[in-house]
mmCIF file of C-alpha atoms in Angstrom:
data_model
loop_
_atom_site.group_PDB
_atom_site.id
_atom_site.type_symbol
_atom_site.label_atom_id
_atom_site.label_comp_id
_atom_site.label_asym_id
_atom_site.label_seq_id
_atom_site.Cartn_x
_atom_site.Cartn_y
_atom_site.Cartn_z
ATOM 1 C CA UNK T 21 13.327 -6.594 -14.335
ATOM 2 C CA UNK T 22 12.033 -4.296 -11.589
ATOM 3 C CA UNK T 23 12.337 -5.192 -7.920
ATOM 4 C CA UNK T 24 10.856 -3.565 -4.834
ATOM 5 C CA UNK T 25 12.722 -4.230 -1.600
ATOM 6 C CA UNK T 26 11.224 -3.260 1.752
ATOM 7 C CA UNK T 27 13.075 -2.748 5.009
ATOM 8 C CA UNK T 28 12.432 -1.377 8.474
ATOM 9 C CA UNK T 29 9.901 -3.780 9.925
ATOM 10 C CA UNK T 30 10.230 -5.293 13.361
ATOM 11 C CA UNK T 31 8.809 -5.600 16.843
ATOM 12 C CA UNK T 32 7.767 -2.491 18.747
ATOM 13 C CA UNK T 33 5.675 -1.733 21.818
ATOM 14 C CA UNK T 34 2.336 -0.002 21.530
ATOM 15 C CA UNK T 35 2.823 3.734 21.232
ATOM 16 C CA UNK T 36 6.159 3.324 19.511
ATOM 17 C CA UNK T 37 7.310 4.204 16.010
ATOM 18 C CA UNK T 38 8.777 2.486 12.980
ATOM 19 C CA UNK T 39 9.865 3.717 9.579
ATOM 20 C CA UNK T 40 9.494 1.457 6.576
ATOM 21 C CA UNK T 41 11.441 1.958 3.371
ATOM 22 C CA UNK T 42 10.882 0.558 -0.093
ATOM 23 C CA UNK T 43 13.468 0.932 -2.817
ATOM 24 C CA UNK T 44 12.718 0.178 -6.444
ATOM 25 C CA UNK T 45 15.526 -0.978 -8.697
ATOM 26 C CA UNK T 46 15.955 -2.115 -12.285
ATOM 27 C CA UNK T 47 15.484 -0.549 -15.685
ATOM 28 C CA UNK T 48 13.042 2.106 -14.501
ATOM 29 C CA UNK T 49 11.989 5.009 -16.657
ATOM 30 C CA UNK T 50 9.591 6.514 -14.131
ATOM 31 C CA UNK T 51 7.359 5.554 -11.222
ATOM 32 C CA UNK T 52 3.769 6.654 -10.989
ATOM 33 C CA UNK T 53 1.920 5.982 -7.743
ATOM 34 C CA UNK T 54 3.585 4.202 -4.832
ATOM 35 C CA UNK T 55 1.693 2.703 -1.947
ATOM 36 C CA UNK T 56 1.829 0.606 1.188
ATOM 37 C CA UNK T 57 -0.619 -2.214 1.829
ATOM 38 C CA UNK T 58 -0.859 -4.527 4.812
ATOM 39 C CA UNK T 59 -2.279 -7.935 5.499
ATOM 40 C CA UNK T 60 -3.002 -9.271 8.963
ATOM 41 C CA UNK T 61 -3.518 -12.997 9.613
ATOM 42 C CA UNK T 62 -6.930 -14.116 8.416
ATOM 43 C CA UNK T 63 -7.705 -10.759 6.816
ATOM 44 C CA UNK T 64 -7.648 -9.343 3.313
ATOM 45 C CA UNK T 65 -4.844 -7.135 2.125
ATOM 46 C CA UNK T 66 -5.784 -3.478 2.597
ATOM 47 C CA UNK T 67 -4.459 -0.153 1.395
ATOM 48 C CA UNK T 68 -2.647 1.779 4.119
ATOM 49 C CA UNK T 69 -1.339 4.812 2.251
ATOM 50 C CA UNK T 70 -0.709 5.943 -1.292
ATOM 51 C CA UNK T 71 1.314 8.746 -2.860
ATOM 52 C CA UNK T 72 1.158 9.876 -6.464
ATOM 53 C CA UNK T 73 3.984 11.153 -8.625
ATOM 54 C CA UNK T 74 2.708 14.631 -7.795
ATOM 55 C CA UNK T 75 2.934 13.926 -4.049
ATOM 56 C CA UNK T 76 -0.803 13.733 -3.463
ATOM 57 C CA UNK T 77 -1.505 11.345 -0.623
ATOM 58 C CA UNK T 78 -4.391 9.373 0.780
ATOM 59 C CA UNK T 79 -4.641 7.182 3.857
ATOM 60 C CA UNK T 80 -6.824 4.512 5.351
ATOM 61 C CA UNK T 81 -9.047 6.021 8.036
ATOM 62 C CA UNK T 82 -7.453 3.745 10.628
ATOM 63 C CA UNK T 83 -4.004 5.316 10.190
ATOM 64 C CA UNK T 84 -4.829 8.969 9.483
ATOM 65 C CA UNK T 85 -2.898 11.284 11.777
ATOM 66 C CA UNK T 86 -0.478 8.511 12.786
ATOM 67 C CA UNK T 87 1.195 7.382 9.540
ATOM 68 C CA UNK T 88 2.919 9.505 6.909
ATOM 69 C CA UNK T 89 3.886 8.363 3.426
ATOM 70 C CA UNK T 90 6.603 10.132 1.461
ATOM 71 C CA UNK T 91 8.850 9.474 -1.504
ATOM 72 C CA UNK T 92 12.276 10.370 -2.832
ATOM 73 C CA UNK T 93 12.052 10.269 -6.617
ATOM 74 C CA UNK T 94 15.817 10.562 -7.058
ATOM 75 C CA UNK T 95 16.208 7.318 -5.108
ATOM 76 C CA UNK T 96 13.056 5.593 -6.418
ATOM 77 C CA UNK T 97 12.134 5.081 -2.779
ATOM 78 C CA UNK T 98 9.021 5.461 -0.701
ATOM 79 C CA UNK T 99 8.824 5.649 3.083
ATOM 80 C CA UNK T 100 6.121 5.003 5.646
ATOM 81 C CA UNK T 101 6.610 6.714 8.983
ATOM 82 C CA UNK T 102 4.408 4.982 11.532
ATOM 83 C CA UNK T 103 3.828 6.671 14.894
ATOM 84 C CA UNK T 104 1.600 5.853 17.854
ATOM 85 C CA UNK T 105 1.504 2.237 16.775
ATOM 86 C CA UNK T 106 -1.283 0.016 18.028
ATOM 87 C CA UNK T 107 -1.491 -3.789 18.311
ATOM 88 C CA UNK T 108 -4.054 -3.740 15.501
ATOM 89 C CA UNK T 109 -1.360 -2.367 13.179
ATOM 90 C CA UNK T 110 0.355 -5.763 13.363
ATOM 91 C CA UNK T 111 0.586 -7.156 9.833
ATOM 92 C CA UNK T 112 2.867 -7.867 6.923
ATOM 93 C CA UNK T 113 3.377 -4.583 5.092
ATOM 94 C CA UNK T 114 3.818 -4.645 1.317
ATOM 95 C CA UNK T 115 5.181 -1.980 -0.959
ATOM 96 C CA UNK T 116 3.399 -1.404 -4.260
ATOM 97 C CA UNK T 117 4.352 0.690 -7.260
ATOM 98 C CA UNK T 118 3.180 1.379 -10.786
ATOM 99 C CA UNK T 119 6.365 1.509 -12.835
ATOM 100 C CA UNK T 120 7.153 2.538 -16.387
ATOM 101 C CA UNK T 121 9.916 0.173 -17.455
ATOM 102 C CA UNK T 122 9.371 -2.158 -20.433
ATOM 103 C CA UNK T 123 5.724 -1.163 -20.185
ATOM 104 C CA UNK T 124 3.484 0.186 -17.460
ATOM 105 C CA UNK T 125 3.156 -2.479 -14.803
ATOM 106 C CA UNK T 126 2.315 -2.976 -11.163
ATOM 107 C CA UNK T 127 4.981 -4.394 -8.870
ATOM 108 C CA UNK T 128 4.951 -5.687 -5.310
ATOM 109 C CA UNK T 129 7.635 -6.094 -2.694
ATOM 110 C CA UNK T 130 8.131 -9.268 -0.695
ATOM 111 C CA UNK T 131 6.654 -7.814 2.489
ATOM 112 C CA UNK T 132 8.048 -6.879 5.873
ATOM 113 C CA UNK T 133 6.589 -7.945 9.212
ATOM 114 C CA UNK T 134 5.471 -5.300 11.697
ATOM 115 C CA UNK T 135 4.492 -6.558 15.136
ATOM 116 C CA UNK T 136 3.134 -4.240 17.817
ATOM 117 C CA UNK T 137 2.979 -5.633 21.326
ATOM 118 C CA UNK T 138 0.514 -4.394 23.924
#
């Protein structure tokens, strides 16, 4: 069984920074793409940032230049460095990964709350 566990969320003032972490554990052979999604109240879940196994990245337009996704393959972990946070970044942030374990499957973390006050 594969689990994704996020950490690092919290309350921060506008203009501040947070760093989210997501560690994958279990009988993992390899991890393909890893990503962060977010869902604000009353809105659909949206892709924030994605990183491939080859370290190619893409970002939502709303976070370009402010957020940086990275990964540590030795630790099966991905990070999301969030700078210059805005109130509209407030959401539950979810980690996502495509993992080769018993097969090739998509996994989600439980989510971590990020709240940005104005």
